[in-house]
Every structure is written in structure tokens, then in C-alpha cells.
Coordinates of C-alpha atoms in Angstrom, one line a residue:
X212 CA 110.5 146.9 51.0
X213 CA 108.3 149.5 53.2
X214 CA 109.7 152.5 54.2
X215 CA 109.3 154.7 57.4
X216 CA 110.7 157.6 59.3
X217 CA 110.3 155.8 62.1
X218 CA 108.7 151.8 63.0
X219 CA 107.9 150.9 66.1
X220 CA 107.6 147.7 67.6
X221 CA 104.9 146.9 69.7
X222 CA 101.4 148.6 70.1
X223 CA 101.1 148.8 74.1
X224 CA 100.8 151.8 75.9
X225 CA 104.7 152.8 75.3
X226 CA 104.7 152.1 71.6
X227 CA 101.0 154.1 70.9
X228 CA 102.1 157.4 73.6
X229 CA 105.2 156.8 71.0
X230 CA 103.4 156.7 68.2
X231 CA 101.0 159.8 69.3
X232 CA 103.6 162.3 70.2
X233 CA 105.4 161.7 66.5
X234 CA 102.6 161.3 64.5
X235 CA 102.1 165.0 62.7
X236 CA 105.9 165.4 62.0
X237 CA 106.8 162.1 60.8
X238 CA 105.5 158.9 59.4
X239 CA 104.6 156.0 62.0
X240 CA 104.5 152.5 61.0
X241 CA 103.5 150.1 64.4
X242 CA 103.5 147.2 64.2
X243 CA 101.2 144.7 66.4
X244 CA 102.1 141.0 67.0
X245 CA 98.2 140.7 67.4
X246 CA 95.2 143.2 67.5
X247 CA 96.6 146.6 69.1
X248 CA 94.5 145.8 72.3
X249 CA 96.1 142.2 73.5
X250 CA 99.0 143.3 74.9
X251 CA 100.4 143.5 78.6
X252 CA 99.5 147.1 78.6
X253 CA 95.2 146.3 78.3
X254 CA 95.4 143.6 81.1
X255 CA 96.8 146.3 83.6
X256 CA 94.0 146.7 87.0
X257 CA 95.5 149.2 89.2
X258 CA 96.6 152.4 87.7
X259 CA 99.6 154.8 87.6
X260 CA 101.6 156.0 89.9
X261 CA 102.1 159.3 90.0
X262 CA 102.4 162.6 92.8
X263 CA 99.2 164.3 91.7
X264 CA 98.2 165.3 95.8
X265 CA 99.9 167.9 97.2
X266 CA 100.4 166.8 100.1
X267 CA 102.7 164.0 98.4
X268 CA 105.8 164.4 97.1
X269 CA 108.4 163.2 94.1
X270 CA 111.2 162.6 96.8
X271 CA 108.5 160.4 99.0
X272 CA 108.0 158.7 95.3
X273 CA 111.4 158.4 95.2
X274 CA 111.9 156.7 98.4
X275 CA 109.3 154.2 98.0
X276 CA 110.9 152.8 94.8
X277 CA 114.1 153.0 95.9
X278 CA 112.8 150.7 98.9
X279 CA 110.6 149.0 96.7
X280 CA 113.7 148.1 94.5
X281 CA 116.0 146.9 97.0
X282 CA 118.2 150.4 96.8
X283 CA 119.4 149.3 93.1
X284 CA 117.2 151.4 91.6
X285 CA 118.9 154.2 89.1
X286 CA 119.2 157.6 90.9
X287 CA 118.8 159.6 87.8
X288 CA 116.5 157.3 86.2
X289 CA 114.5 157.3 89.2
X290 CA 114.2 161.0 89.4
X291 CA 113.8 161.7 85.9
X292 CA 110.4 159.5 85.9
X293 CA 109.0 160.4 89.4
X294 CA 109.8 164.1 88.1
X295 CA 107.4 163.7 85.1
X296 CA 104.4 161.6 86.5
X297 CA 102.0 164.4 86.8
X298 CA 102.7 165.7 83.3
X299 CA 102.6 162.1 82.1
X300 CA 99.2 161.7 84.2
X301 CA 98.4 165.7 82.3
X302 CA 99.0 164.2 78.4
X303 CA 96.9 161.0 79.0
X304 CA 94.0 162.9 80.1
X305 CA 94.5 165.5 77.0
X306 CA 94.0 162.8 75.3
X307 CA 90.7 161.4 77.0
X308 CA 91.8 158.8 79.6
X309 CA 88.3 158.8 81.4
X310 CA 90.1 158.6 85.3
X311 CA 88.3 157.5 88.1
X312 CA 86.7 161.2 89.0
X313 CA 86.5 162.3 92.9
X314 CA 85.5 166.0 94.1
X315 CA 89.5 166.8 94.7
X316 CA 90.8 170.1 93.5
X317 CA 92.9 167.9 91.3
X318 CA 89.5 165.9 90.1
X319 CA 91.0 161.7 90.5
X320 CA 90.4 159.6 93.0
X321 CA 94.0 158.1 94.4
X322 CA 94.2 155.0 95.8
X323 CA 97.0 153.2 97.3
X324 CA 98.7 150.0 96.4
X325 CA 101.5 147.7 98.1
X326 CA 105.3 149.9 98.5
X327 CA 103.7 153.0 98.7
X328 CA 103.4 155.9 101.7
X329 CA 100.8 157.9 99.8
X330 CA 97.7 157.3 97.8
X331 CA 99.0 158.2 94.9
X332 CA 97.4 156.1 92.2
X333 CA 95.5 157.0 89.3
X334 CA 93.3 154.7 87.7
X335 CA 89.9 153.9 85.8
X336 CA 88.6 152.2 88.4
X337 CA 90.0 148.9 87.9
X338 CA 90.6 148.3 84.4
X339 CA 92.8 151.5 84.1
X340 CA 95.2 149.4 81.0
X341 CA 92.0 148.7 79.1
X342 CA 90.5 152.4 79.5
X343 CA 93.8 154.0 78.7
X344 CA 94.2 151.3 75.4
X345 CA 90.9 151.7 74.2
X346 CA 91.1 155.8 74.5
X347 CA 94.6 155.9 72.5
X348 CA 93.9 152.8 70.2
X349 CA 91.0 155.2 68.7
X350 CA 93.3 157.8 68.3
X351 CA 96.2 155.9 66.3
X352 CA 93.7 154.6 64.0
X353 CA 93.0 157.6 62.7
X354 CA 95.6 159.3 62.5
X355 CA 96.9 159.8 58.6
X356 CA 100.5 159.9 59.9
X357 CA 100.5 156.3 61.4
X358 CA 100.2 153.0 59.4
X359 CA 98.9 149.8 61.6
X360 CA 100.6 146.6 60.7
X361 CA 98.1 144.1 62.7
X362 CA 99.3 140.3 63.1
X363 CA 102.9 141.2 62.2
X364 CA 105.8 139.5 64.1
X365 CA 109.2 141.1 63.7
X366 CA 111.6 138.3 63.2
X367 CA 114.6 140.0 63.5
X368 CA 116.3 143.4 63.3
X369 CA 118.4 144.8 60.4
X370 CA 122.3 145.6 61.8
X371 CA 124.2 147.6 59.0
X372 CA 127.3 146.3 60.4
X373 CA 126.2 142.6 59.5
X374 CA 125.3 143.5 55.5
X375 CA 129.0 145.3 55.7
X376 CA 127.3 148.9 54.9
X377 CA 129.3 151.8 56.2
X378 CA 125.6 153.0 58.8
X379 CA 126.1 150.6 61.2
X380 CA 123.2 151.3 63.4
X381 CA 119.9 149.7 63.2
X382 CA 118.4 150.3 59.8
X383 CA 115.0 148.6 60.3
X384 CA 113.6 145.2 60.7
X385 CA 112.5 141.7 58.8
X386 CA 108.5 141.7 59.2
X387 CA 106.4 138.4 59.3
X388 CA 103.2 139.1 57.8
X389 CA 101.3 136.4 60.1
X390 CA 98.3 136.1 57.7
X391 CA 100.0 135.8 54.6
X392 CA 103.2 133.7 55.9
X393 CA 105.2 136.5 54.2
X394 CA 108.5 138.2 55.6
X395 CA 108.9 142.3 54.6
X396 CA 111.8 144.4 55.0
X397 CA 110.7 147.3 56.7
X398 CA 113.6 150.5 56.6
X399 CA 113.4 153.4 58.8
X400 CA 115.6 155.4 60.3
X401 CA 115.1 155.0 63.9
X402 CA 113.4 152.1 65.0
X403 CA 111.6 151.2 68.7
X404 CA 111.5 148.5 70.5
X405 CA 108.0 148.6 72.5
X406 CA 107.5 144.6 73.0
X407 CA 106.9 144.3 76.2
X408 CA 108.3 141.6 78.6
X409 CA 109.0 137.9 78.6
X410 CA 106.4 136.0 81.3
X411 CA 105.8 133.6 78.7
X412 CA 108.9 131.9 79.8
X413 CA 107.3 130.4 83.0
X414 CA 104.7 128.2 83.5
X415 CA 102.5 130.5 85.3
X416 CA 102.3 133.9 84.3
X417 CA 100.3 136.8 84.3
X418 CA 100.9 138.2 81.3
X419 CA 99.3 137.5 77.5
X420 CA 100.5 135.3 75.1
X421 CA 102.5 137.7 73.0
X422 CA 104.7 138.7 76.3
X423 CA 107.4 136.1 75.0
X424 CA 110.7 138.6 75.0
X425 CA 111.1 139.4 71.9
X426 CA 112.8 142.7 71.8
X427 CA 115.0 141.9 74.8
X428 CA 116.3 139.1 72.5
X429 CA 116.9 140.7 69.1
X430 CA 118.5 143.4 70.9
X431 CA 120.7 141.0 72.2
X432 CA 121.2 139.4 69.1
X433 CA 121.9 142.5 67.3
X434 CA 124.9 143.4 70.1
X435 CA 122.8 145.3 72.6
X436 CA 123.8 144.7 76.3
X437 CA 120.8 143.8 78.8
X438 CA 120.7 144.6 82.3
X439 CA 119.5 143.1 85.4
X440 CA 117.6 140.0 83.9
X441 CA 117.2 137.8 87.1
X442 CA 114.4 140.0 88.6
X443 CA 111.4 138.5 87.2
X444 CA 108.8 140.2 89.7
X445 CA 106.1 137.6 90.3
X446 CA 102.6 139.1 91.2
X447 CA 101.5 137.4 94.7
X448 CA 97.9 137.5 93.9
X449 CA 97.2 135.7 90.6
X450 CA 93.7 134.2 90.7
X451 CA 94.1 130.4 91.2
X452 CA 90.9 128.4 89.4
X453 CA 91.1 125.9 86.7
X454 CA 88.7 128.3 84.2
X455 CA 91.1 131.7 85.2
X456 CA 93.8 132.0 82.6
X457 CA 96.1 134.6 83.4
X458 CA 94.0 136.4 85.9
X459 CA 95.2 139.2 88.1
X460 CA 94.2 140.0 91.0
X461 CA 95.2 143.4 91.3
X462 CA 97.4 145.2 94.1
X463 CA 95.0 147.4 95.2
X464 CA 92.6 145.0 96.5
X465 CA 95.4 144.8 99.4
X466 CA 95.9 148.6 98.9
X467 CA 92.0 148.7 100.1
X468 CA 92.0 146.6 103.0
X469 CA 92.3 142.8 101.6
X470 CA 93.9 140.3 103.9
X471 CA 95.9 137.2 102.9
X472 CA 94.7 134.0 104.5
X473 CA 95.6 131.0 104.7
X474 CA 92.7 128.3 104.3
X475 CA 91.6 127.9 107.9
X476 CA 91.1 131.7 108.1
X477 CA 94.7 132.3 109.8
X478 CA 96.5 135.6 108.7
X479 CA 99.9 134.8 108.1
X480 CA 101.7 138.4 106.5
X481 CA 102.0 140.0 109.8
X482 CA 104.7 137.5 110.7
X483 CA 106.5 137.8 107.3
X484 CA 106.9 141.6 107.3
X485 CA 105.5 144.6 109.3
X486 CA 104.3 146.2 106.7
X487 CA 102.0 142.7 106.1
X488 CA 99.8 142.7 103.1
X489 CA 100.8 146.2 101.9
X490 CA 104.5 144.9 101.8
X491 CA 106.4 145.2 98.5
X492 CA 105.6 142.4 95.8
X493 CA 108.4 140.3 96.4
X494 CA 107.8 140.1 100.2
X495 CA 104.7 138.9 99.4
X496 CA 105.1 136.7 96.3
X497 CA 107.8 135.1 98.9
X498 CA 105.7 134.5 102.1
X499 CA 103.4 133.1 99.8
X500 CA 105.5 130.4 98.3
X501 CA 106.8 129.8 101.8
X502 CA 103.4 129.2 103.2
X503 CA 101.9 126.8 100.6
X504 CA 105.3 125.0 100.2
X505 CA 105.2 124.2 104.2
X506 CA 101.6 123.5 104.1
X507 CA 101.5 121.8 101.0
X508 CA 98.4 123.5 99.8
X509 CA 97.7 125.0 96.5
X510 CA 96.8 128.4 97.1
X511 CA 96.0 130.7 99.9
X512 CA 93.3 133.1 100.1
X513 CA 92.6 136.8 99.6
X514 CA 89.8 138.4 101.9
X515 CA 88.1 141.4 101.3
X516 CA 84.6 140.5 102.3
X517 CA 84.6 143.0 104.8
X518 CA 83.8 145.8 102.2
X519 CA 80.4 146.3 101.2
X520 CA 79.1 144.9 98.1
X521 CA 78.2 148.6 97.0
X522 CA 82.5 149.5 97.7
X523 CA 83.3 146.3 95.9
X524 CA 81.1 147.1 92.4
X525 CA 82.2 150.3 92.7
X526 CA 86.1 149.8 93.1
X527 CA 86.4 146.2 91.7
X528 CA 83.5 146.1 89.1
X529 CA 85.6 143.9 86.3
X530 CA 87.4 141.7 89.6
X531 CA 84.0 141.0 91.3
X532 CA 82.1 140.3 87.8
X533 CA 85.2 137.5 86.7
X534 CA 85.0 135.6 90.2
X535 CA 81.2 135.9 90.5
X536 CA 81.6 134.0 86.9
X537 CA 83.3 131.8 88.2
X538 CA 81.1 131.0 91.3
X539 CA 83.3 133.3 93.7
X540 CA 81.6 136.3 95.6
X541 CA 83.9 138.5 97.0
X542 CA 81.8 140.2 99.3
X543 CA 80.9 136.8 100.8
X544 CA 84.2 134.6 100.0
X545 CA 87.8 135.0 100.1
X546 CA 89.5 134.8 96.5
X547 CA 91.9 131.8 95.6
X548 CA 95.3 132.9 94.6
X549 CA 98.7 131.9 93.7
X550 CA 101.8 133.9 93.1
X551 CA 102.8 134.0 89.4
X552 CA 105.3 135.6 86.7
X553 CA 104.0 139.1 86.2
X554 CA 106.7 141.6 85.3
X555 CA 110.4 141.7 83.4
X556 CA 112.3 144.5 85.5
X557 CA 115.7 144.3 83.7
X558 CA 115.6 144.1 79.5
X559 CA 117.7 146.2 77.0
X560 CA 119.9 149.3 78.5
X561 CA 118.8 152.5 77.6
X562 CA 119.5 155.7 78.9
X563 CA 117.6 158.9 79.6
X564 CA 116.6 159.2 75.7
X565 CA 115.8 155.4 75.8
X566 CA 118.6 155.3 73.2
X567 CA 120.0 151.6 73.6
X568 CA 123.6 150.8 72.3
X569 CA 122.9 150.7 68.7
X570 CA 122.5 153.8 67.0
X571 CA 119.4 154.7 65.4
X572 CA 117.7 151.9 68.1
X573 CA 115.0 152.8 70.9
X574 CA 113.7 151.0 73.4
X575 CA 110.8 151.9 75.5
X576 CA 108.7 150.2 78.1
X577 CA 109.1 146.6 79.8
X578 CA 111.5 145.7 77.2
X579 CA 113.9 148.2 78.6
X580 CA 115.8 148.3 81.2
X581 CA 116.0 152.4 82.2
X582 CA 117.5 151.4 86.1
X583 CA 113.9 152.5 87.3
X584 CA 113.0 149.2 88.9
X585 CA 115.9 148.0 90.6
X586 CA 115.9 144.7 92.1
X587 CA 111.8 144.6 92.3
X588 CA 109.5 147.1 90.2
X589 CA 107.0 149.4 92.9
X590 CA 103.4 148.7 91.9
X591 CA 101.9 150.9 88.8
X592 CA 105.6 152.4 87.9
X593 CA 105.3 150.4 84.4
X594 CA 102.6 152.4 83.1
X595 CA 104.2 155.5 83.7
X596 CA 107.9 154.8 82.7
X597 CA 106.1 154.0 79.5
X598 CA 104.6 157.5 79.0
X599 CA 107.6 159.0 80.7
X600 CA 109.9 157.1 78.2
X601 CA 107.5 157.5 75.2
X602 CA 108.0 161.5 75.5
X603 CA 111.8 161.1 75.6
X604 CA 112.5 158.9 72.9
X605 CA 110.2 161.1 70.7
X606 CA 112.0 164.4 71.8
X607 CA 115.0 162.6 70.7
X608 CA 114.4 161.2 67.7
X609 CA 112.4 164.6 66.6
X610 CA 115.4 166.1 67.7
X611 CA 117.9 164.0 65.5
X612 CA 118.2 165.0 61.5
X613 CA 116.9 162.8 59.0
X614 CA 119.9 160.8 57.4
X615 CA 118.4 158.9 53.9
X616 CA 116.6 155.5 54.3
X617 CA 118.5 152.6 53.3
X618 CA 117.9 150.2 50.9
X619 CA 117.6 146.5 52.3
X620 CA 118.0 143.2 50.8
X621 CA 114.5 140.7 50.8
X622 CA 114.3 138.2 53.2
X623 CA 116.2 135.1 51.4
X624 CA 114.3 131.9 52.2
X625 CA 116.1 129.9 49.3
X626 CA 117.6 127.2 51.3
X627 CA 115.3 126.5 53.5
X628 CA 111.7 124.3 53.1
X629 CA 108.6 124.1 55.7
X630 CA 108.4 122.1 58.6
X631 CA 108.3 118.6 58.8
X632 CA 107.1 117.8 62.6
X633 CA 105.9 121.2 64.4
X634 CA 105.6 119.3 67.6
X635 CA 109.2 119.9 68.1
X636 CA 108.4 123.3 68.9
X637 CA 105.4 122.6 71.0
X638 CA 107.7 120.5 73.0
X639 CA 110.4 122.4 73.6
X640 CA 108.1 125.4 74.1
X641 CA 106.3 123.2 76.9
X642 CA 109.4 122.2 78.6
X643 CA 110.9 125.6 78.9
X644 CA 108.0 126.7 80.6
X645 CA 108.1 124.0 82.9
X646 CA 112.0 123.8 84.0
X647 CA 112.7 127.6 84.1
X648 CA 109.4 127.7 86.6
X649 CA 110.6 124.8 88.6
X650 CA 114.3 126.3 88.9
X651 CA 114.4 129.6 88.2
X652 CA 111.6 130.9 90.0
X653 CA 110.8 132.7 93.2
X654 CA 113.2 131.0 95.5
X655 CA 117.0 129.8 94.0
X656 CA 119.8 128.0 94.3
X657 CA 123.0 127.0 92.4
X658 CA 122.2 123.7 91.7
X659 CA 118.7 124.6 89.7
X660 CA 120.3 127.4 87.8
X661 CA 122.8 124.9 86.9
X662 CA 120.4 122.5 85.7
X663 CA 118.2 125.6 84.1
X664 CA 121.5 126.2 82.3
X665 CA 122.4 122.9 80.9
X666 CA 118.9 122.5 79.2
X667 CA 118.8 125.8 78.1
X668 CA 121.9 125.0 75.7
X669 CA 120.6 121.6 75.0
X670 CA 117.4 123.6 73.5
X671 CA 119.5 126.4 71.9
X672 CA 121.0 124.4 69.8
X673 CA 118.5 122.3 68.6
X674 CA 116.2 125.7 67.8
X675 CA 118.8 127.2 66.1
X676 CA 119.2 124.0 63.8
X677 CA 115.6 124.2 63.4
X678 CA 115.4 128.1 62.6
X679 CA 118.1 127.2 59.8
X680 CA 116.1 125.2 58.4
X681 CA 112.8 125.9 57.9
X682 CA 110.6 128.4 57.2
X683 CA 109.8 130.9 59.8
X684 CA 106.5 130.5 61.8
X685 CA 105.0 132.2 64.8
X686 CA 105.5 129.7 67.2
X687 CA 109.1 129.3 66.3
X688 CA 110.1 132.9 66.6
X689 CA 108.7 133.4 69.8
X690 CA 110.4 130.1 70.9
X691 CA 113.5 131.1 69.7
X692 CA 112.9 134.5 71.4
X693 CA 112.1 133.0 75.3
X694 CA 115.1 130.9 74.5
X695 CA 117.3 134.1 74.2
X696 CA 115.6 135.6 77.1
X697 CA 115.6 132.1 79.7
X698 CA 119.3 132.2 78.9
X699 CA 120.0 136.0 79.6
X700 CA 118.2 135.4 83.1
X701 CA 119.9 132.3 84.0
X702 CA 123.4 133.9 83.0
X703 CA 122.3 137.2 85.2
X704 CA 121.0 135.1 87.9
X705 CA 123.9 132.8 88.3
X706 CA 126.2 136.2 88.1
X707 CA 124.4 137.4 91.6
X708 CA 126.0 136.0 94.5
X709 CA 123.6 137.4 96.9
X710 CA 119.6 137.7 97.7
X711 CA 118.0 140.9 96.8
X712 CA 114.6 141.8 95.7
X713 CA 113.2 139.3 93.4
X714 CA 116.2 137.2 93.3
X715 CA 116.2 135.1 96.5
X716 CA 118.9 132.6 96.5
X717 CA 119.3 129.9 99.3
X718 CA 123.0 130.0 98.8
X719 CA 123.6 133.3 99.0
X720 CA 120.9 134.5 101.8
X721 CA 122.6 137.7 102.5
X722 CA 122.2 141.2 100.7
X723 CA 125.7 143.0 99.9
X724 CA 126.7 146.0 101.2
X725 CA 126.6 147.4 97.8
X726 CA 123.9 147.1 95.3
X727 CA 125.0 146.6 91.6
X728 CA 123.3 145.9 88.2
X729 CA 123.9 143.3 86.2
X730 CA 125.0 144.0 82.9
X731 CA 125.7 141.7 80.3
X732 CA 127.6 142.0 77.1
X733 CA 127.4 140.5 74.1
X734 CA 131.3 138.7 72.9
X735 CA 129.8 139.2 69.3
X736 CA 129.3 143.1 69.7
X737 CA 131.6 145.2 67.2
X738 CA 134.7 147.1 68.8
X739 CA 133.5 150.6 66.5
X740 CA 129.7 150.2 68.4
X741 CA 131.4 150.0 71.7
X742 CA 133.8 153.2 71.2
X743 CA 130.4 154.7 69.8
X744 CA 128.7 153.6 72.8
X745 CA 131.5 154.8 75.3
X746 CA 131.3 158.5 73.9
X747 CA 127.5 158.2 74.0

């Protein structure tokens, strides 16, 4: 058994800022499913948002998400991050973040991206996740007070109330040592989830491999409620070629001038919203889908050839050099894209700490659900809610006296034996994929969720036989994991009886006169965590 004052789960930008702002007056284990740099967090183009001009403001910030999220978005939430962007912006640049440098008073070039009524974007040109993970990546790796736990998978979390001891908060977590095949009981006394989101559960994502929900569903698992599930934002500009895995396309190619075209050269946004190509992502992502489903074509086309080559290179150096490998010049041709899964807004309630339901449990970044997204997340808001939240949880756990560690009991693999046919999991992985893309995607109806839902149990059960069974690999927990997750969006979808944001149903066209989240509850969560959870 390992033993830490505090283990955090995932090494993106919310679980390093974490990590960072403890490190000094406690001991850090973080743990990375692969190397600390293939996370969401490094694949992010456009920047952060936050009110760094002063002719801006945080109530025009404010605004914009609120409109951006469909007016669901969490007042105080909402506030609370807007409130802190420029000290967030302040604390990465302490620590090195090598901005984009203009001759300002306040020193960054700003750019503007889709949703928002100011430039008001900070970035390193555009590979702003990468700069920023590369800068604090150094910084974690030496530091004495954190220990890196590289290709580790937490398998599950450690619940006192399920090994009947008298704490019963979160006490830790079961570790799967990827290289070695061995699981680790790892003790601490508060524990952060920093995992990231789930766009592994569609077909077509965005997102890396490891972005496959797993600490939306051990939360759940371990009695946590999750909030607001069924609004899976889907990035309208994923760049559609048979060599481009996962590429993005970011916002601020539109923020710059880009124009969406369809393949004769016609625009076609103007007619979807006024606000045309800088509309909010789901506008977009939706007139998309609508325009290649009617045309039957497989992608339309982003234009920015209108900007010089120098403007390009200079703005878009990592964007031009990827299409130009793949035969595309942008300051000649228009870019192929599709829309495609890119962001989780609702995951595991938290609340201005990032203090979930369970005591002694944290959870920070796109694994959380903090209210400040709404119905549809405004562009470059993740990477600041994770520095935002990153401060709060550590002023709260630094804040909190240390209570003993607990001792845990070994992971018992006893009765179970190793796999006989892993192509079960490679098939039920591949289906998943498929059927929650095909039904659960941008555009809904009852029927498909319906269907979603049927298979989903069907697939449940037959992983959960399998997880009893044998030995635990890496494929199989992540399975398990989007499982858990497909299953909390299809439940939250099928709850919504109207169309807002990123949830566009054709039965339910309308928007109510009242937005609400969606908050689901676990049956199997313990009546003495909800009274703790009531007084919280």
C-alpha cells in the first residue's frame, strides 16, 4: 500500500495546476493513465478565455456564457470563474506559459473565438494546451513533493462505507500498474478526480484515447450524483481526411475570418444564425449536420484562404504544417471538416471547493460538472475552469486538518483467472462507439435513445460478468468506464423533454420557459452521505 496526503487522478492541466499549488505543503502522488503529456489538456489550439483588456468586462464574460450555454449556466459558478480569469491567466505565466506576446500594456495578443463579444483570448499561438503542458510538465517533474505514477489506470475508488469502516468518505483508490499488470492500493486523505471527459464513447471524437470517462463513472459508482450528462458539445470543425486522427480544427480559425462552405463554394451559416460562423458551437455543429445530411455529402469546407500565407504561419503554424502534410494548403484551399465529439459539459457535481458528494473526494476539470457550461460550454472556458478549480480545491484541501491515513486491504484477485477471448471487449468497445454516435448524437429522438438504452443494458451486463471474472486489463476498465458514462447520458438525455443547447431533440423542438439541470442520483447512495451532503 502507497500512502499520500493527497493523489490525484489525472495529469492534465487541472490535475498538474493541482498538483503545483500543493506541492511544498503536502505530498503529491499523480497519477497518469499514459505519459503526463497525452491528455485532452495538450491537444487544446485556441487558448483561454479570460478579461485581460480593459475595455472588456467579467459581466460581458458573463453574458456570453450564459448565452453560450443556453441560460442554464450556474450563476455563482459562472461568476466565481469569470471573476478569477485574469489571476488564473497571472499564475500560468508565473509559472512560464510563453503567451502569444503583442505590444499591449497588458503584453498578449487576444484573439476572438465563436460566442464571444470581445477578443478576449489568450493563447500560444495555436498550440496554447501543448505550451501550457510542456511548461508545467517540467515543473511537476521536479518537484520533491510530487511522485509521478506514469501508465497507471485507477480501477476503482476506495469508499469506507463499502469495507464497513466508521470514515466513510473516499479513502483512496485501487491502482493498475499498466506495465507490470499489478493493482496498488493507494491511501490518501483527499483524493482528485482530474480525468478528463468521455469522447471516447462516440465514433468520432476529438479527444485522445485516454478521454474514456473514467472519473465521471467511479464517482458514480462510489454514490456521487452527476449532472447534466446529455450535453456532449461536438466541435463543428474536426478535420475530415482518412490520415487525420482526431484533428481539430480550432475555433479561432472562424474567430479570424474563416468561412464554412459547402463544396460548390456556397456559404450556408448566414441562413442558420446571424451571428454565422462566429455562432456558438452547437449552432454550428447543428447546421453542419443539417447540411451534409440534406446533401448527402461527407464534409463541408472551412475557407480561410483569404489571409495571407505570412498571417496563416504566423497564427496557425501547427494547423497549416498538419494539412500541408496532408496535401492541404490553406492559404490556397479550403479545409475538409466534419463535426465531431469534443467536449463533456456535465460530469460529477461539485461545488465552489470542487468538493463532490463524498467526503474527502475532489473533482476538478472536464470530469466535473461546476454549472459553468450549461447546456453548451463557450469556447476556451475549459482551460480556465481548470486553473480556476485547481486553486479552489487546493485552498480547501490546505485548509482541511489532516485526519490519519487509513489502512486498506490488497486488491483480491483470488477468484478470478485471465481472459479467455479479449475480442469480446474489442467488440463491445466497437459497437458502443458505433450506436451511441448513430443515436445519441447531435440531433435526437425518443426512439434512438430508446434503442441507445436497450443495448446499453444488454452490454452492461455482459461487462460486468466479464469484470467478475477476470483479471483487470486496460481495455476492460475503460470499457467498463464508457459503459457507466453512455448510460448516465442516455438516462439524462431521455430525462430532457425539450431542445436546448447541445441536446436537440426532434420530439421536443421547443426550449422551456425555465432552464434546469439534470441531476442524477445514485438508488445505491448511503442515507448518512446524503444528510452529510444536505448540510454541506
Amino acid at each position: 500500500m502507497k500512502q499520500f496526503d493527497v493523489l490525484i487522478l489525472g495529469s492534465g492541466l487541472a490535475g498538474q495546476s493541482l498538483a503545483l499549488r500543493l506541492a511544498g505543503r503536502l505530498k503529491v502522488a499523480l497519477i497518469s493513465k499514459r505519459q503526463m503529456d497525452d491528455g485532452a489538456s495538450a491537444w487544446a489550439q485556441g487558448g483561454i478565455a479570460a478579461v485581460i483588456d480593459p475595455a472588456d468586462s467579467t459581466a460581458s464574460h458573463y453574458e456570453d456564457t450564459q448565452i453560450a450555454g443556453a441560460q442554464l449556466c450556474d450563476p455563482a459558478a459562472t461568476r466565481f470563474v469569470v471573476e478569477h480569469g485574469a489571476d488564473a491567466i497571472q499564475w500560468l505565466r508565473d509559472q512560464g506559459v510563453p503567451f502569444t506576446p503583442d505590444d499591449t500594456s497588458w503584453g498578449m495578443h487576444l484573439t476572438r473565438e465563436g460566442g464571444h463579444s470581445h477578443r478576449r483570448i489568450v493563447h500560444v499561438a495555436d498550440a496554447t494546451g501543448a505550451a501550457v503542458q510542456e511548461t508545467l510538465i517540467d515543473r511537476v517533474r521536479h518537484h520533491p513533493d510530487i511522485q509521478v505514477f506514469e501508465n497507471h489506470l485507477a480501477v476503482d475508488l476506495i469508499v469506507g462505507h463499502k469495507l464497513d469502516k466508521r470514515d466513510s468518505g473516499c479513502l483512496g483508490a485501487y491502482i493498475l500498474d499498466l506495465d507490470s499488470g499489478r493493482v496498488e492500493a493507494f491511501s490518501a486523505g483527499h483524493t482528485v478526480l482530474a480525468t478528463g471527459g468521455a469522447g471516447k464513447v462516440y465514433l468520432y471524437t476529438t479527444n485522445p484515447d485516454t478521454s474514456t470517462g473514467d472519473g465521471i463513472a467511479m464517482a458514480w459508482r462510489a454514490g456521487c450524483r452527476v449532472s447534466n450528462m446529455e450535453f456532449i458539445q461536438f466541435h463543428p470543425t474536426c478535420l475530415y481526411h482518412p490520415q487525420a486522427k482526431s484533428f481539430l480544427i480550432s475555433e479561432a480559425v472562424r474567430g479570424e475570418g474563416g468561412l464554412l462552405r459547402l463544396p460548390d463554394g456556397t456559404r450556408f451559416m448566414p441562413k442558420h444564425d446571424p451571428r454565422a460562423e462566429l455562432a456558438p458551437r452547437d449552432v454550428v455543429a447543428r447546421a453542419i449536420d443539417f447540411e451534409m445530411k440534406k446533401r448527402g455529402i461527407d464534409s463541408v469546407f472551412l475557407d480561410i484562404s483569404h489571409k495571407s500565407p505570412e498571417f496563416l504561419r504566423e497564427h496557425f503554424p501547427t494547423i497549416s504544417a498538419r494539412c500541408l502534410e496532408l496535401g492541404i494548403d490553406i492559404s490556397k484551399q479550403p479545409i475538409p471538416v466534419v463535426p465531431a465529439a469534443h467536449y463533456t459539459c456535465g460530469g460529477v457535481q461539485i461545488d465552489l471547493r470542487a468538493r463532490t458528494d463524498l467526503p474527502g473526494l475532489y473533482a476538478i476539470g472536464e470530469t466535473s460538472c461546476s454549472g459553468l457550461h450549461g447546456a453548451n460550454r463557450l469556447a476556451s472556458n475549459s482551460l480556465l475552469e481548470c486553473v480556476v478549480f485547481s486553486e479552489a480545491a487546493a485552498r480547501d484541501i490546505l485548509g482541511t486538518p489532516r485526519k490519519p491515513l487509513s489502512t486498506l486491504p490488497p486488491w483480491d484477485e483470488s477468484r478470478v483467472s485471465d481472459a479467455d477471448e479479449e475480442v469480446v471487449i474489442s467488440h463491445n468497445w466497437e459497437e458502443l462507439r458505433r450506436f451511441m454516435w448513430d443515436y445519441v448524437g447531435i440531433v435526437r429522438t425518443s426512439k434512438r435513445l430508446e434503442r441507445a438504452q436497450h443495448r446499453i443494458r444488454l452490454l452492461k451486463r455482459e461487462i460486468d460478468e466479464y469484470y467478475a471474472n477476470f483479471r483487470v486489463s486496460n481495455d476492460l476498465i475503460e470499457l467498463r468506464n464508457l459503459v457507466t458514462t453512455a448510460d448516465l447520458i442516455v438516462q439524462s438525455a431521455m430525462r430532457r423533454k425539450e431542445s436546448r443547447g447541445l441536446h436537440f431533440s426532434k420530439d421536443y423542438p421547443q426550449t422551456a420557459s425555465k432552464a434546469k439541470p439534470t441531476v442524477l442520483s445514485n438508488p445505491h447512495w448511503p442515507r448518512d452521505l446524503k444528510r452529510w451532503n444536505q448540510s454541506a
